[in-house]
Amino acid sequence: MTNSVHPHGHRTPLPPVQAPAAGVPTPRAHPSPQATAPPTPAGGTAKGASKPAKQRDAFFDNAKYLAIVLVAMAHSWEPLTDHSRTAEALYMTVYTFHMPAFIVISGYFSRSFDMRPDRLKRLVTGVAVPYVIFEVAYTFFKRWADDDPTQPISLLDPWYLTWFLVALFVWRLTVPLWKLVRWPLPLALAVATLAVISPDIGDDLDLQRVLQFLPFFVLGLCMKPEHFQLVRRREVRILSVPIFACALLLAYWAAPRMSSVWFYRRDSAQELGFPWWIGVMMTLALFGCSVVLTACFFAWVPRRKMWFTVLGAGTLYGYLLHGFLAKGSRFGGWFDDYAWLHQPAGEIFVTVVAATVVTLLCTPPVQRVFRFAMEPKMEWAFKRDAAQLARERAKSS
């Protein structure tokens, strides 16, 4: 089958991605672009009343949760793709848009990022520090679960899902640049195209993925609330059904003919054994397909508050934590020991388990337990700025 090259691990002959995430997005709560303050009495806010907190938009929390579920499901399908053409087709279809959707949302909520000290501090505590913690944790996990005591700790070579944190850190630092240039999206596409034909970029910080996924982040930066309203129109929702059906049929046809490695955006065309011009064509074609399917995905995301809306704030937790189970199942040989998992009923079982586990990992109790690693305050590591000192003086007076 086509899945001869795997998306995760060190660059051995061939996958986190808020995903991820989440976007995968960062675990911090994002204000809704459509949030409105509650009405105030005539004449303005009542004396002594605190400024109302901005509300979260249920649409984006729903989108992040559904995207992280698709990420976990796709990871559970990976061991099944060698024996099931249907699983391979589903795998390729979902891989076309699940991480792009996360990254678009991450870019959208990064529009206000600048080099202000409080935002830089948040970038360090919410992205850089979790990267270091989970890169080390994954390394020790591999040493133990895979019986590989020689696995090195290398902060320059992200392992498995941690690449997304590196990418998010780099992307956010470049936000001021994308606000400055006249044609940000075409420029980002040019950068991604140059990356895919540059085999000398190397493994450091997984820069191939950082650069090849960059256009989706810049696309999110360029989007406005009305763009999301556009894809949520009824006619777009109806049209998305045949588009998804065609995508599945195309993936089923392509499964034995095309390597799914292209969807990982981890390597250059030359490293995959193709001429450079194939890399250019695949980059542009996959970007177009990803944007279309991402729009179709957004079209079916519920706008109202659902039972899972609250889980949208914990998608980065689910993204990073479910990797231990996903990799543990490979290291433990579960898919080899239990042949029934490769049957249709087993494939459905694996899918349900993956969706359930990642759902549980996004819940508030799990967030409270792991907040020390995902959202450390680290006040001891930063200088207090003038605004913070003023607030502290006001509280003490």
Short mmCIF file of N, CA and C in Angstrom, two decimals, residues 30-122:
data_model
loop_
_atom_site.label_atom_id
_atom_site.label_comp_id
_atom_site.label_asym_id
_atom_site.label_seq_id
_atom_site.Cartn_x
_atom_site.Cartn_y
_atom_site.Cartn_z
N HIS A 30 -9.40 32.41 23.83
CA HIS A 30 -9.35 33.46 22.84
C HIS A 30 -10.66 34.23 22.87
N PRO A 31 -10.63 35.54 22.79
CA PRO A 31 -11.86 36.30 22.75
C PRO A 31 -12.56 36.10 21.43
N SER A 32 -13.86 36.11 21.45
CA SER A 32 -14.64 35.98 20.25
C SER A 32 -14.58 37.26 19.44
N PRO A 33 -14.40 37.17 18.12
CA PRO A 33 -14.39 38.37 17.32
C PRO A 33 -15.77 39.00 17.23
N GLN A 34 -16.80 38.24 17.60
CA GLN A 34 -18.15 38.74 17.50
C GLN A 34 -18.74 39.02 18.87
N ALA A 35 -17.91 38.91 19.91
CA ALA A 35 -18.43 39.08 21.25
C ALA A 35 -18.88 40.52 21.46
N THR A 36 -19.97 40.68 22.17
CA THR A 36 -20.48 42.01 22.47
C THR A 36 -20.66 42.12 23.96
N ALA A 37 -20.47 43.31 24.46
CA ALA A 37 -20.63 43.52 25.89
C ALA A 37 -22.10 43.60 26.24
N PRO A 38 -22.48 43.16 27.42
CA PRO A 38 -23.87 43.25 27.83
C PRO A 38 -24.29 44.70 27.92
N PRO A 39 -25.57 44.98 27.73
CA PRO A 39 -26.03 46.36 27.75
C PRO A 39 -25.77 47.02 29.08
N THR A 40 -25.46 48.30 29.05
CA THR A 40 -25.22 49.06 30.26
C THR A 40 -26.31 50.08 30.44
N PRO A 41 -26.48 50.57 31.64
CA PRO A 41 -27.49 51.59 31.87
C PRO A 41 -27.18 52.84 31.08
N ALA A 42 -28.20 53.66 30.89
CA ALA A 42 -28.01 54.92 30.16
C ALA A 42 -26.91 55.73 30.83
N GLY A 43 -26.08 56.28 30.02
CA GLY A 43 -24.99 57.08 30.56
C GLY A 43 -23.71 56.32 30.69
N GLY A 44 -23.70 54.97 30.32
CA GLY A 44 -22.46 54.21 30.32
C GLY A 44 -22.44 53.20 31.43
N THR A 45 -21.22 52.69 31.71
CA THR A 45 -21.05 51.67 32.72
C THR A 45 -21.27 52.25 34.11
N ALA A 46 -21.95 51.50 34.94
CA ALA A 46 -22.22 51.97 36.29
C ALA A 46 -20.92 52.16 37.05
N LYS A 47 -20.91 53.12 37.94
CA LYS A 47 -19.72 53.42 38.70
C LYS A 47 -19.32 52.21 39.53
N GLY A 48 -18.05 51.87 39.46
CA GLY A 48 -17.56 50.75 40.25
C GLY A 48 -17.75 49.40 39.58
N ALA A 49 -18.49 49.37 38.46
CA ALA A 49 -18.70 48.08 37.79
C ALA A 49 -17.45 47.69 37.03
N SER A 50 -17.10 46.43 37.08
CA SER A 50 -15.93 45.96 36.36
C SER A 50 -16.25 45.79 34.89
N LYS A 51 -15.25 45.88 34.07
CA LYS A 51 -15.43 45.73 32.64
C LYS A 51 -15.82 44.30 32.32
N PRO A 52 -16.93 44.08 31.57
CA PRO A 52 -17.39 42.72 31.30
C PRO A 52 -16.36 41.94 30.49
N ALA A 53 -16.21 40.69 30.84
CA ALA A 53 -15.27 39.83 30.13
C ALA A 53 -15.80 39.48 28.75
N LYS A 54 -14.90 39.41 27.79
CA LYS A 54 -15.30 39.04 26.44
C LYS A 54 -15.68 37.57 26.40
N GLN A 55 -16.68 37.27 25.62
CA GLN A 55 -17.18 35.92 25.54
C GLN A 55 -16.48 35.15 24.43
N ARG A 56 -16.42 33.84 24.60
CA ARG A 56 -15.86 32.98 23.57
C ARG A 56 -16.92 32.71 22.51
N ASP A 57 -16.50 32.56 21.29
CA ASP A 57 -17.39 32.23 20.20
C ASP A 57 -17.50 30.71 20.12
N ALA A 58 -18.71 30.19 20.30
CA ALA A 58 -18.92 28.74 20.31
C ALA A 58 -18.48 28.09 19.00
N PHE A 59 -18.60 28.81 17.89
CA PHE A 59 -18.22 28.24 16.59
C PHE A 59 -16.76 27.81 16.58
N PHE A 60 -15.87 28.65 17.07
CA PHE A 60 -14.45 28.32 17.02
C PHE A 60 -14.09 27.22 18.01
N ASP A 61 -14.72 27.22 19.19
CA ASP A 61 -14.47 26.13 20.12
C ASP A 61 -14.97 24.80 19.56
N ASN A 62 -16.13 24.83 18.90
CA ASN A 62 -16.64 23.61 18.26
C ASN A 62 -15.71 23.13 17.16
N ALA A 63 -15.21 24.08 16.37
CA ALA A 63 -14.31 23.71 15.27
C ALA A 63 -13.03 23.09 15.80
N LYS A 64 -12.47 23.66 16.86
CA LYS A 64 -11.22 23.13 17.42
C LYS A 64 -11.43 21.73 17.99
N TYR A 65 -12.55 21.54 18.68
CA TYR A 65 -12.81 20.21 19.23
C TYR A 65 -12.98 19.17 18.12
N LEU A 66 -13.80 19.47 17.13
CA LEU A 66 -14.03 18.50 16.05
C LEU A 66 -12.74 18.22 15.28
N ALA A 67 -11.91 19.25 15.12
CA ALA A 67 -10.65 19.04 14.41
C ALA A 67 -9.72 18.14 15.20
N ILE A 68 -9.66 18.30 16.53
CA ILE A 68 -8.75 17.45 17.31
C ILE A 68 -9.26 16.02 17.33
N VAL A 69 -10.57 15.83 17.28
CA VAL A 69 -11.10 14.47 17.19
C VAL A 69 -10.66 13.82 15.88
N LEU A 70 -10.71 14.58 14.80
CA LEU A 70 -10.26 14.05 13.50
C LEU A 70 -8.77 13.74 13.52
N VAL A 71 -7.98 14.56 14.21
CA VAL A 71 -6.55 14.29 14.32
C VAL A 71 -6.32 12.94 15.01
N ALA A 72 -6.99 12.73 16.14
CA ALA A 72 -6.82 11.47 16.88
C ALA A 72 -7.32 10.28 16.07
N MET A 73 -8.43 10.44 15.38
CA MET A 73 -8.95 9.35 14.57
C MET A 73 -7.99 8.99 13.44
N ALA A 74 -7.44 10.01 12.80
CA ALA A 74 -6.50 9.75 11.71
C ALA A 74 -5.25 9.04 12.21
N HIS A 75 -4.77 9.41 13.40
CA HIS A 75 -3.61 8.72 13.96
C HIS A 75 -3.94 7.25 14.25
N SER A 76 -5.18 6.98 14.65
CA SER A 76 -5.56 5.59 14.93
C SER A 76 -5.71 4.78 13.65
N TRP A 77 -5.97 5.46 12.52
CA TRP A 77 -6.12 4.74 11.25
C TRP A 77 -4.78 4.40 10.61
N GLU A 78 -3.73 5.12 10.99
CA GLU A 78 -2.44 4.94 10.33
C GLU A 78 -1.98 3.48 10.27
N PRO A 79 -2.05 2.71 11.38
CA PRO A 79 -1.60 1.31 11.30
C PRO A 79 -2.52 0.43 10.46
N LEU A 80 -3.71 0.93 10.12
CA LEU A 80 -4.68 0.13 9.37
C LEU A 80 -4.55 0.32 7.86
N THR A 81 -3.83 1.34 7.45
CA THR A 81 -3.84 1.71 6.04
C THR A 81 -3.12 0.71 5.14
N ASP A 82 -2.21 -0.08 5.69
CA ASP A 82 -1.49 -1.05 4.87
C ASP A 82 -2.38 -2.21 4.45
N HIS A 83 -3.49 -2.43 5.15
CA HIS A 83 -4.35 -3.57 4.87
C HIS A 83 -5.76 -3.18 4.45
N SER A 84 -6.07 -1.90 4.45
CA SER A 84 -7.43 -1.47 4.14
C SER A 84 -7.39 -0.25 3.22
N ARG A 85 -7.90 -0.42 2.02
CA ARG A 85 -7.95 0.69 1.08
C ARG A 85 -8.94 1.76 1.56
N THR A 86 -10.02 1.32 2.22
CA THR A 86 -10.98 2.27 2.76
C THR A 86 -10.36 3.13 3.85
N ALA A 87 -9.62 2.48 4.75
CA ALA A 87 -8.94 3.24 5.81
C ALA A 87 -7.93 4.22 5.22
N GLU A 88 -7.23 3.80 4.17
CA GLU A 88 -6.27 4.69 3.53
C GLU A 88 -6.97 5.88 2.90
N ALA A 89 -8.14 5.65 2.27
CA ALA A 89 -8.88 6.75 1.65
C ALA A 89 -9.37 7.75 2.71
N LEU A 90 -9.90 7.23 3.82
CA LEU A 90 -10.33 8.11 4.90
C LEU A 90 -9.14 8.88 5.48
N TYR A 91 -8.05 8.18 5.63
CA TYR A 91 -6.83 8.76 6.19
C TYR A 91 -6.36 9.93 5.32
N MET A 92 -6.29 9.72 4.01
CA MET A 92 -5.82 10.76 3.10
C MET A 92 -6.79 11.94 3.07
N THR A 93 -8.09 11.65 3.09
CA THR A 93 -9.06 12.74 3.05
C THR A 93 -8.97 13.61 4.29
N VAL A 94 -8.92 12.99 5.46
CA VAL A 94 -8.86 13.75 6.71
C VAL A 94 -7.54 14.50 6.82
N TYR A 95 -6.44 13.87 6.38
CA TYR A 95 -5.15 14.53 6.44
C TYR A 95 -5.07 15.75 5.52
N THR A 96 -5.96 15.81 4.54
CA THR A 96 -5.97 16.96 3.65
C THR A 96 -6.37 18.23 4.37
N PHE A 97 -7.22 18.13 5.42
CA PHE A 97 -7.75 19.37 5.99
C PHE A 97 -7.69 19.47 7.51
N HIS A 98 -7.41 18.38 8.26
CA HIS A 98 -7.55 18.54 9.71
C HIS A 98 -6.50 19.48 10.31
N MET A 99 -5.23 19.34 9.95
CA MET A 99 -4.23 20.28 10.45
C MET A 99 -4.35 21.66 9.79
N PRO A 100 -4.62 21.76 8.48
CA PRO A 100 -4.87 23.08 7.92
C PRO A 100 -5.99 23.84 8.63
N ALA A 101 -7.06 23.14 9.03
CA ALA A 101 -8.14 23.81 9.77
C ALA A 101 -7.64 24.36 11.10
N PHE A 102 -6.87 23.54 11.82
CA PHE A 102 -6.29 24.01 13.08
C PHE A 102 -5.41 25.23 12.86
N ILE A 103 -4.59 25.17 11.83
CA ILE A 103 -3.62 26.23 11.60
C ILE A 103 -4.30 27.51 11.15
N VAL A 104 -5.35 27.40 10.34
CA VAL A 104 -6.12 28.59 9.95
C VAL A 104 -6.70 29.29 11.17
N ILE A 105 -7.27 28.50 12.11
CA ILE A 105 -7.82 29.09 13.33
C ILE A 105 -6.71 29.73 14.17
N SER A 106 -5.55 29.06 14.24
CA SER A 106 -4.42 29.62 14.98
C SER A 106 -3.99 30.95 14.38
N GLY A 107 -3.93 31.03 13.05
CA GLY A 107 -3.58 32.29 12.41
C GLY A 107 -4.61 33.36 12.65
N TYR A 108 -5.88 32.98 12.60
CA TYR A 108 -6.96 33.95 12.81
C TYR A 108 -6.86 34.60 14.18
N PHE A 109 -6.56 33.80 15.20
CA PHE A 109 -6.48 34.33 16.56
C PHE A 109 -5.10 34.90 16.88
N SER A 110 -4.21 34.91 15.90
CA SER A 110 -2.89 35.53 16.10
C SER A 110 -2.83 36.91 15.46
N ARG A 111 -3.94 37.40 14.95
CA ARG A 111 -3.92 38.67 14.21
C ARG A 111 -3.47 39.84 15.08
N SER A 112 -3.74 39.77 16.36
CA SER A 112 -3.39 40.89 17.24
C SER A 112 -2.00 40.75 17.84
N PHE A 113 -1.28 39.69 17.47
CA PHE A 113 0.03 39.48 18.10
C PHE A 113 1.02 40.54 17.66
N ASP A 114 1.74 41.07 18.63
CA ASP A 114 2.85 41.98 18.36
C ASP A 114 3.95 41.67 19.39
N MET A 115 4.93 42.49 19.45
CA MET A 115 6.05 42.23 20.34
C MET A 115 5.86 42.85 21.73
N ARG A 116 4.61 43.10 22.11
CA ARG A 116 4.32 43.62 23.43
C ARG A 116 4.78 42.62 24.48
N PRO A 117 5.36 43.07 25.58
CA PRO A 117 5.93 42.14 26.56
C PRO A 117 4.96 41.07 27.07
N ASP A 118 3.70 41.45 27.33
CA ASP A 118 2.78 40.45 27.87
C ASP A 118 2.47 39.36 26.85
N ARG A 119 2.46 39.72 25.56
CA ARG A 119 2.19 38.72 24.53
C ARG A 119 3.41 37.84 24.29
N LEU A 120 4.58 38.41 24.37
CA LEU A 120 5.78 37.60 24.27
C LEU A 120 5.88 36.62 25.44
N LYS A 121 5.52 37.10 26.62
CA LYS A 121 5.53 36.22 27.79
C LYS A 121 4.56 35.06 27.59
N ARG A 122 3.37 35.36 27.04
CA ARG A 122 2.39 34.31 26.80
C ARG A 122 2.88 33.32 25.77
#
